[in-house]
Tab-separated table of C-alpha atoms and ligand atoms in Angstrom:
chain	number	residue	atom	x	y	z
A	1	MET	CA	76.223	120.755	64.874
A	2	SER	CA	79.655	121.021	66.540
A	3	LYS	CA	82.869	119.863	64.839
A	4	PHE	CA	82.570	116.741	67.014
A	5	GLY	CA	78.897	116.194	66.205
A	6	GLU	CA	75.896	116.658	68.463
A	7	ASN	CA	76.187	113.722	70.837
A	8	ILE	CA	79.276	112.684	72.768
A	9	LEU	CA	80.014	110.128	75.483
A	10	VAL	CA	83.076	110.219	77.742
A	11	THR	CA	83.945	107.533	80.329
A	12	GLY	CA	85.776	108.338	83.568
A	13	ALA	CA	84.387	111.876	83.324
A	14	ASN	CA	84.301	112.807	87.013
A	15	ARG	CA	87.961	113.810	87.442
A	16	GLY	CA	91.302	114.200	85.729
A	17	ILE	CA	91.509	114.114	81.952
A	18	GLY	CA	87.911	112.919	81.520
A	19	LEU	CA	86.549	115.868	83.494
A	20	ALA	CA	88.806	118.291	81.600
A	21	LEU	CA	87.547	116.865	78.292
A	22	VAL	CA	83.954	117.507	79.388
A	23	GLN	CA	84.838	120.999	80.669
A	24	GLN	CA	86.444	121.859	77.310
A	25	LEU	CA	83.726	120.248	75.209
A	26	VAL	CA	80.921	122.246	76.853
A	27	LYS	CA	82.573	125.383	75.462
A	28	THR	CA	81.908	124.031	71.957
A	29	ASP	CA	78.677	125.210	70.361
A	30	GLY	CA	76.229	122.710	68.938
A	31	ILE	CA	76.580	119.815	71.379
A	32	LYS	CA	73.141	118.475	72.267
A	33	HIS	CA	74.087	115.745	74.725
A	34	LEU	CA	77.365	115.285	76.545
A	35	PHE	CA	77.079	111.982	78.393
A	36	ALA	CA	79.562	112.234	81.262
A	37	CYS	CA	79.897	108.662	82.475
A	38	CYS	CA	81.436	107.794	85.816
A	39	ARG	CA	81.215	105.229	88.578
A	40	ASN	CA	79.493	107.493	91.078
A	41	PRO	CA	77.575	110.341	89.422
A	42	ASP	CA	75.921	111.339	92.727
A	43	GLY	CA	79.358	112.116	94.157
A	44	ALA	CA	80.721	113.782	91.001
A	45	LYS	CA	80.757	117.316	92.439
A	46	ASP	CA	82.418	118.995	89.445
A	47	LEU	CA	79.998	117.442	86.964
A	48	ILE	CA	76.997	118.366	89.104
A	49	GLU	CA	78.304	121.949	89.273
A	50	LEU	CA	78.879	122.048	85.523
A	51	GLN	CA	75.378	120.764	84.855
A	52	LYS	CA	73.916	123.839	86.587
A	53	THR	CA	75.177	126.076	83.779
A	54	HIS	CA	75.294	123.521	80.950
A	55	THR	CA	72.156	121.413	80.819
A	56	ASN	CA	73.559	119.356	77.934
A	57	VAL	CA	75.938	117.677	80.427
A	58	ILE	CA	74.324	114.436	81.558
A	59	PRO	CA	76.123	112.476	84.289
A	60	ILE	CA	75.505	108.757	83.888
A	61	LYS	CA	76.573	105.849	86.065
A	62	LEU	CA	78.983	103.541	84.236
A	63	ASP	CA	81.648	101.311	85.758
A	64	VAL	CA	83.668	99.786	82.907
A	65	GLN	CA	84.225	96.656	85.021
A	66	ASP	CA	80.526	96.134	85.637
A	67	ASP	CA	78.452	94.896	82.671
A	68	GLN	CA	75.199	95.690	84.454
A	69	THR	CA	76.064	99.385	84.709
A	70	ILE	CA	77.186	99.370	81.053
A	71	GLN	CA	73.768	97.956	80.095
A	72	GLN	CA	71.945	100.465	82.309
A	73	ALA	CA	73.980	103.339	80.860
A	74	TYR	CA	73.150	102.072	77.376
A	75	GLU	CA	69.425	102.053	78.216
A	76	GLN	CA	69.604	105.576	79.638
A	77	VAL	CA	71.445	106.867	76.565
A	78	THR	CA	68.956	105.063	74.286
A	79	ASN	CA	66.033	106.743	76.048
A	80	ILE	CA	67.603	110.175	75.703
A	81	LEU	CA	68.896	109.821	72.142
A	82	GLY	CA	65.813	108.149	70.713
A	83	THR	CA	66.562	107.767	67.028
A	84	ASP	CA	69.595	110.080	67.205
A	85	SER	CA	73.151	108.805	66.892
A	86	LEU	CA	76.339	109.107	68.925
A	87	ASN	CA	79.067	111.030	67.121
A	88	LEU	CA	81.998	110.611	69.467
A	89	LEU	CA	82.819	107.938	72.049
A	90	ILE	CA	85.870	108.739	74.182
A	91	ASN	CA	87.068	105.725	76.163
A	92	ASN	CA	89.003	107.581	78.829
A	93	ALA	CA	88.489	105.639	82.105
A	94	GLY	CA	91.763	104.084	83.154
A	95	VAL	CA	93.862	102.920	86.051
A	96	TYR	CA	97.546	102.688	86.905
A	97	GLU	CA	98.281	100.011	89.486
A	98	GLU	CA	101.326	101.269	91.325
A	99	ASP	CA	101.557	98.311	93.693
A	100	GLY	CA	102.039	94.934	92.062
A	101	GLY	CA	102.065	96.241	88.522
A	102	SER	CA	105.803	95.838	88.014
A	103	CYS	CA	107.844	93.039	86.446
A	104	ASP	CA	110.002	92.193	89.422
A	105	ASN	CA	107.216	91.890	92.012
A	106	PRO	CA	104.067	91.183	90.018
A	107	ASP	CA	100.717	90.766	91.699
A	108	ARG	CA	98.052	88.942	89.687
A	109	THR	CA	95.222	91.084	91.076
A	110	ALA	CA	96.979	94.276	89.972
A	111	PHE	CA	97.569	92.898	86.469
A	112	ARG	CA	93.980	91.673	86.256
A	113	LYS	CA	92.630	95.061	87.295
A	114	SER	CA	94.819	96.934	84.790
A	115	PHE	CA	93.601	94.760	81.941
A	116	ASP	CA	89.998	94.686	83.086
A	117	ILE	CA	89.751	98.485	83.138
A	118	ASN	CA	92.235	99.669	80.502
A	119	SER	CA	91.527	97.095	77.820
A	120	ASN	CA	88.584	94.721	78.555
A	121	GLY	CA	86.433	97.603	79.817
A	122	VAL	CA	86.951	99.510	76.577
A	123	VAL	CA	85.962	96.442	74.560
A	124	MET	CA	82.724	96.054	76.550
A	125	VAL	CA	81.752	99.733	76.399
A	126	THR	CA	82.600	100.049	72.707
A	127	ALA	CA	80.661	96.916	71.761
A	128	LYS	CA	77.605	98.339	73.499
A	129	PHE	CA	77.709	101.847	72.044
A	130	LEU	CA	79.186	101.158	68.595
A	131	PRO	CA	75.782	100.717	66.882
A	132	PHE	CA	74.979	104.306	67.920
A	133	VAL	CA	78.241	105.525	66.393
A	134	GLN	CA	77.578	103.484	63.266
A	135	LYS	CA	74.262	105.263	62.924
A	136	ALA	CA	76.114	108.595	62.828
A	137	ALA	CA	78.416	107.309	60.077
A	138	ASP	CA	75.431	105.936	58.140
A	139	HIS	CA	73.912	109.425	58.224
A	140	LYS	CA	77.209	110.889	56.929
A	141	GLN	CA	77.802	112.618	60.264
A	142	ARG	CA	81.030	112.790	62.243
A	143	ALA	CA	81.606	109.321	63.762
A	144	MET	CA	84.603	108.560	65.937
A	145	VAL	CA	85.820	106.228	68.683
A	146	ALA	CA	88.834	107.738	70.474
A	147	ASN	CA	90.657	105.561	72.981
A	148	VAL	CA	92.824	107.267	75.583
A	149	SER	CA	96.057	105.314	75.522
A	150	SER	CA	99.603	106.020	76.641
A	151	GLU	CA	103.040	105.977	75.072
A	152	THR	CA	103.899	103.301	77.642
A	153	GLY	CA	101.622	101.082	75.508
A	154	SER	CA	103.930	101.446	72.525
A	155	SER	CA	105.674	98.089	72.001
A	156	GLY	CA	108.095	99.939	69.715
A	157	ARG	CA	109.185	102.124	72.626
A	158	ALA	CA	109.017	99.488	75.373
A	159	TYR	CA	112.788	99.725	75.792
A	160	LYS	CA	112.309	103.272	77.093
A	161	CYS	CA	109.676	102.335	79.629
A	162	ASP	CA	109.832	102.066	83.344
A	163	PHE	CA	109.811	98.451	84.596
A	164	ASN	CA	107.219	99.525	87.184
A	165	LEU	CA	104.775	100.477	84.461
A	166	VAL	CA	104.579	97.038	82.894
A	167	SER	CA	100.982	96.060	83.774
A	168	TYR	CA	99.844	99.526	82.721
A	169	GLY	CA	101.876	99.481	79.499
A	170	MET	CA	100.769	95.955	78.593
A	171	SER	CA	97.101	96.830	79.096
A	172	LYS	CA	97.473	99.965	76.944
A	173	ALA	CA	99.297	97.930	74.262
A	174	ALA	CA	96.251	95.629	74.236
A	175	LEU	CA	94.033	98.699	73.904
A	176	ASN	CA	96.115	99.873	70.946
A	177	TYR	CA	95.786	96.448	69.324
A	178	TYR	CA	92.029	96.600	69.801
A	179	THR	CA	91.885	100.086	68.235
A	180	LYS	CA	93.853	98.887	65.212
A	181	MET	CA	91.682	95.796	64.911
A	182	LEU	CA	88.464	97.859	65.020
A	183	SER	CA	89.797	100.117	62.283
A	184	GLU	CA	90.532	97.094	60.085
A	185	TYR	CA	87.352	95.182	60.825
A	186	PHE	CA	85.142	98.250	60.310
A	187	LYS	CA	87.258	99.647	57.477
A	188	ASP	CA	84.287	100.614	55.333
A	189	SER	CA	82.073	101.769	58.185
A	190	GLY	CA	82.880	105.489	57.961
A	191	ILE	CA	83.897	105.485	61.644
A	192	ILE	CA	87.296	106.906	62.642
A	193	PHE	CA	89.023	104.727	65.266
A	194	VAL	CA	92.088	106.172	66.984
A	195	ALA	CA	94.213	105.651	70.079
A	196	PHE	CA	95.968	108.703	71.478
A	197	SER	CA	98.327	109.585	74.257
A	198	PRO	CA	97.374	112.753	76.154
A	199	GLY	CA	100.943	113.396	77.375
A	200	TRP	CA	102.057	113.439	80.990
A	201	VAL	CA	99.266	115.187	82.840
A	202	ARG	CA	98.872	116.492	86.411
A	203	THR	CA	96.014	114.285	87.596
A	204	ASP	CA	95.722	111.772	90.431
A	205	MET	CA	97.301	109.289	88.024
A	206	GLY	CA	99.972	111.521	86.487
A	207	GLY	CA	100.979	113.081	89.820
A	208	PRO	CA	101.992	116.650	90.683
A	209	ASN	CA	105.264	116.654	88.702
A	210	ALA	CA	103.701	116.065	85.297
A	211	ASN	CA	104.416	118.797	82.767
A	212	LEU	CA	100.851	119.412	81.553
A	213	SER	CA	97.697	120.620	83.245
A	214	PRO	CA	94.539	118.685	82.282
A	215	GLU	CA	93.360	121.786	80.369
A	216	GLU	CA	96.630	122.059	78.401
A	217	SER	CA	96.492	118.395	77.445
A	218	THR	CA	92.815	118.213	76.534
A	219	SER	CA	92.653	121.471	74.570
A	220	THR	CA	95.429	120.136	72.298
A	221	VAL	CA	93.836	116.686	72.140
A	222	LEU	CA	90.449	118.092	71.133
A	223	LYS	CA	92.019	120.315	68.473
A	224	THR	CA	93.725	117.207	67.064
A	225	LEU	CA	90.578	115.052	67.213
A	226	ALA	CA	88.560	117.775	65.479
A	227	GLY	CA	90.965	117.719	62.525
A	228	LEU	CA	91.060	113.949	61.963
A	229	THR	CA	89.572	112.329	58.881
A	230	ILE	CA	88.785	108.747	57.937
A	231	GLU	CA	92.351	108.497	56.577
A	232	ASP	CA	93.556	108.703	60.185
A	233	SER	CA	91.552	105.674	61.294
A	234	GLY	CA	93.748	103.022	62.883
A	235	ARG	CA	96.436	105.452	63.997
A	236	PHE	CA	98.094	105.636	67.411
A	237	MET	CA	99.146	109.236	67.998
A	238	ASN	CA	100.282	111.750	70.556
A	239	ARG	CA	98.177	114.768	71.496
A	240	TYR	CA	99.495	116.726	68.515
A	241	GLY	CA	98.380	114.007	66.099
A	242	GLU	CA	101.954	112.791	65.491
A	243	THR	CA	102.275	109.058	64.959
A	244	VAL	CA	103.458	106.928	67.883
A	245	PRO	CA	104.706	103.466	66.866
A	246	TYR	CA	102.518	100.563	67.867
B	1	NAP	N1	97.717	111.423	83.629
B	1	NAP	C1	98.602	111.034	82.733
B	1	NAP	O1	99.769	111.483	82.731
B	1	NAP	C2	98.218	110.064	81.656
B	1	NAP	C3	99.179	109.752	80.683
B	1	NAP	C4	98.846	108.882	79.663
B	1	NAP	C5	97.570	108.346	79.616
B	1	NAP	N2	96.649	108.638	80.586
B	1	NAP	C6	95.324	108.025	80.478
B	1	NAP	O2	94.315	109.027	80.549
B	1	NAP	C7	93.113	108.460	81.085
B	1	NAP	C8	92.632	109.325	82.248
B	1	NAP	O3	93.645	109.324	83.241
B	1	NAP	P1	93.753	110.444	84.367
B	1	NAP	O4	95.142	110.911	84.387
B	1	NAP	O5	92.638	111.404	84.255
B	1	NAP	O6	93.554	109.515	85.655
B	1	NAP	P2	92.770	109.749	87.020
B	1	NAP	O7	92.839	111.169	87.402
B	1	NAP	O8	93.282	108.707	87.939
B	1	NAP	O9	91.248	109.427	86.605
B	1	NAP	C9	90.905	108.138	86.202
B	1	NAP	C10	89.452	108.142	85.801
B	1	NAP	O10	89.108	106.811	85.407
B	1	NAP	C11	87.994	106.416	86.185
B	1	NAP	N3	87.915	104.984	86.402
B	1	NAP	C12	88.811	104.155	87.003
B	1	NAP	N4	88.324	102.915	87.041
B	1	NAP	C13	87.091	102.954	86.463
B	1	NAP	C14	86.091	101.999	86.210
B	1	NAP	N5	86.218	100.720	86.590
B	1	NAP	N6	84.960	102.394	85.570
B	1	NAP	C15	84.795	103.677	85.194
B	1	NAP	N7	85.694	104.638	85.436
B	1	NAP	C16	86.837	104.275	86.061
B	1	NAP	C17	88.140	107.156	87.503
B	1	NAP	O11	86.896	107.129	88.197
B	1	NAP	P3	86.826	107.087	89.837
B	1	NAP	O12	86.921	108.511	90.290
B	1	NAP	O13	85.496	106.477	90.093
B	1	NAP	O14	87.967	106.249	90.293
B	1	NAP	C18	88.547	108.517	86.979
B	1	NAP	O15	87.418	109.207	86.487
B	1	NAP	C19	93.468	107.042	81.503
B	1	NAP	O16	93.050	106.141	80.509
B	1	NAP	C20	94.984	107.072	81.586
B	1	NAP	O17	95.545	105.805	81.402
B	1	NAP	C21	96.957	109.486	81.603
């Protein structure tokens, strides 16, 4: 079994940080199933390519805004896992609404979309797959839910944030709250719940001027996740595992 366990699910796995997480994870020995969830698996060229050499990569359709696809993804995962458990759920899918997401010219649709993907979507996906993760904890295996957040979601650092990032930051702050709440509610479950910031990364979202490549960010993130224990549950951290204030 790998240091992350045998079965892992990543959302938003077709590009950016999600794809880089999958590309790094396949290098880890002992992973049986790597469920690479995305909105359009048929068009996920990089995942399809990766699957040719790594048959444990399983692209699965999942739109975090669409409950029907969450249910269908759940059924697919259930069929494949059988009585097995899920050791790691990485809620990575996210959006940054550049237009209408600011304080001075807010657009309700942009705010709604930010929240629906960055926070509500994570709640829906986690609720569906948590029983699988609980099964891992019950069998004394590695069991973790890792939510990809952002330092813009730190209320403690809101004074440093760009006014244009407000819908994004608010939706990530809600995600952080949810992570903390899960860790309290399921305190004795044996599951590690964390929110982490990957840093500023050169993806479609982060843009070309970001200081980290997806590989640089995710290799550090995975090293950090691999070293976490139940004592870390409920923490909001940067990619090095250093605490970020809620
Ligand atoms: N890049 C950064 O500097 C940075 C910094 C801090 C935090 N983050 C966080 O890191 C995560 C990944 O960001 P990224 O930089 O890789 O962004 P990205 O390159 O824009 O990729 C976003 C991913 O999320 C997926 N996604 C969007 N809406 C979705 C939905 N409704 N259902 C399922 N998947 C959906 C996208 O799928 P499609 O291809 O189908 O759109 C894509 O796979 C996000 O949560 C983001 O907030 C990024």
